[in-house]
Amino acid sequence: MAERRLARYRQYAPLTRAAWQSGGLHWRTVDADQDEPLVTAAVLSAYRSLPRIPSAISTKGQD
């Protein structure tokens, strides 16, 4: 089952990446073939490097 998921990922990842990037979204790749603490650190680093989305406009006090 995992092999099929990985094959599907490898098949569609380039198309998905191109679509996201053409829409202005960022794509980060993390090498998951490392020890878990290294993967976790890489994921957190990739997440922290993403541009921040502005906070939602507050409607507090507006009814």
C-alpha positions as protocol buffer text, in pm:
chain_id: "A"
residue {
  index: 1
  type: MET
  ca { x: 0 y: 0 z: 0 }
}
residue {
  index: 2
  type: ALA
  ca { x: 276 y: 246 z: 90 }
}
residue {
  index: 3
  type: GLU
  ca { x: 455 y: 166 z: -235 }
}
residue {
  index: 4
  type: ARG
  ca { x: 144 y: 258 z: -436 }
}
residue {
  index: 5
  type: ARG
  ca { x: 107 y: 586 z: -245 }
}
residue {
  index: 6
  type: LEU
  ca { x: 471 y: 671 z: -309 }
}
residue {
  index: 7
  type: ALA
  ca { x: 437 y: 588 z: -679 }
}
residue {
  index: 8
  type: ARG
  ca { x: 125 y: 805 z: -701 }
}
residue {
  index: 9
  type: TYR
  ca { x: 306 y: 1089 z: -522 }
}
residue {
  index: 10
  type: ARG
  ca { x: 601 y: 1066 z: -760 }
}
residue {
  index: 11
  type: GLN
  ca { x: 363 y: 1066 z: -1056 }
}
residue {
  index: 12
  type: TYR
  ca { x: 159 y: 1369 z: -950 }
}
residue {
  index: 13
  type: ALA
  ca { x: 402 y: 1577 z: -743 }
}
residue {
  index: 14
  type: PRO
  ca { x: 556 y: 1760 z: -1040 }
}
residue {
  index: 15
  type: LEU
  ca { x: 211 y: 1856 z: -1172 }
}
residue {
  index: 16
  type: THR
  ca { x: 92 y: 1958 z: -827 }
}
residue {
  index: 17
  type: ARG
  ca { x: 406 y: 2162 z: -765 }
}
residue {
  index: 18
  type: ALA
  ca { x: 373 y: 2342 z: -1100 }
}
residue {
  index: 19
  type: ALA
  ca { x: 7 y: 2422 z: -1033 }
}
residue {
  index: 20
  type: TRP
  ca { x: 78 y: 2556 z: -683 }
}
residue {
  index: 21
  type: GLN
  ca { x: 372 y: 2765 z: -798 }
}
residue {
  index: 22
  type: SER
  ca { x: 179 y: 2910 z: -1092 }
}
residue {
  index: 23
  type: GLY
  ca { x: -82 y: 3019 z: -838 }
}
residue {
  index: 24
  type: GLY
  ca { x: 183 y: 3193 z: -628 }
}
residue {
  index: 25
  type: LEU
  ca { x: 194 y: 2929 z: -356 }
}
residue {
  index: 26
  type: HIS
  ca { x: 519 y: 2805 z: -205 }
}
residue {
  index: 27
  type: TRP
  ca { x: 642 y: 2447 z: -217 }
}
residue {
  index: 28
  type: ARG
  ca { x: 898 y: 2300 z: 19 }
}
residue {
  index: 29
  type: THR
  ca { x: 1053 y: 1956 z: -5 }
}
residue {
  index: 30
  type: VAL
  ca { x: 1166 y: 1761 z: 300 }
}
residue {
  index: 31
  type: ASP
  ca { x: 1383 y: 1450 z: 282 }
}
residue {
  index: 32
  type: ALA
  ca { x: 1187 y: 1197 z: 486 }
}
residue {
  index: 33
  type: ASP
  ca { x: 1456 y: 929 z: 453 }
}
residue {
  index: 34
  type: GLN
  ca { x: 1629 y: 1049 z: 769 }
}
residue {
  index: 35
  type: ASP
  ca { x: 1587 y: 977 z: 1138 }
}
residue {
  index: 36
  type: GLU
  ca { x: 1259 y: 1112 z: 1276 }
}
residue {
  index: 37
  type: PRO
  ca { x: 1412 y: 1402 z: 1475 }
}
residue {
  index: 38
  type: LEU
  ca { x: 1585 y: 1527 z: 1160 }
}
residue {
  index: 39
  type: VAL
  ca { x: 1266 y: 1502 z: 956 }
}
residue {
  index: 40
  type: THR
  ca { x: 1073 y: 1686 z: 1226 }
}
residue {
  index: 41
  type: ALA
  ca { x: 1335 y: 1962 z: 1237 }
}
residue {
  index: 42
  type: ALA
  ca { x: 1330 y: 1992 z: 857 }
}
residue {
  index: 43
  type: VAL
  ca { x: 950 y: 2015 z: 849 }
}
residue {
  index: 44
  type: LEU
  ca { x: 947 y: 2284 z: 1117 }
}
residue {
  index: 45
  type: SER
  ca { x: 1217 y: 2477 z: 933 }
}
residue {
  index: 46
  type: ALA
  ca { x: 1025 y: 2457 z: 605 }
}
residue {
  index: 47
  type: TYR
  ca { x: 705 y: 2567 z: 778 }
}
residue {
  index: 48
  type: ARG
  ca { x: 875 y: 2860 z: 948 }
}
residue {
  index: 49
  type: SER
  ca { x: 1025 y: 2976 z: 618 }
}
residue {
  index: 50
  type: LEU
  ca { x: 683 y: 3015 z: 456 }
}
residue {
  index: 51
  type: PRO
  ca { x: 554 y: 3370 z: 410 }
}
residue {
  index: 52
  type: ARG
  ca { x: 301 y: 3465 z: 673 }
}
residue {
  index: 53
  type: ILE
  ca { x: -63 y: 3498 z: 577 }
}
residue {
  index: 54
  type: PRO
  ca { x: -213 y: 3824 z: 705 }
}
residue {
  index: 55
  type: SER
  ca { x: -447 y: 3780 z: 998 }
}
residue {
  index: 56
  type: ALA
  ca { x: -816 y: 3791 z: 924 }
}
residue {
  index: 57
  type: ILE
  ca { x: -973 y: 4132 z: 952 }
}
residue {
  index: 58
  type: SER
  ca { x: -1130 y: 4168 z: 1289 }
}
residue {
  index: 59
  type: THR
  ca { x: -1502 y: 4236 z: 1296 }
}
residue {
  index: 60
  type: LYS
  ca { x: -1511 y: 4264 z: 1673 }
}
residue {
  index: 61
  type: GLY
  ca { x: -1766 y: 4519 z: 1780 }
}
residue {
  index: 62
  type: GLN
  ca { x: -1927 y: 4538 z: 1436 }
}
residue {
  index: 63
  type: ASP
  ca { x: -2277 y: 4392 z: 1434 }
}
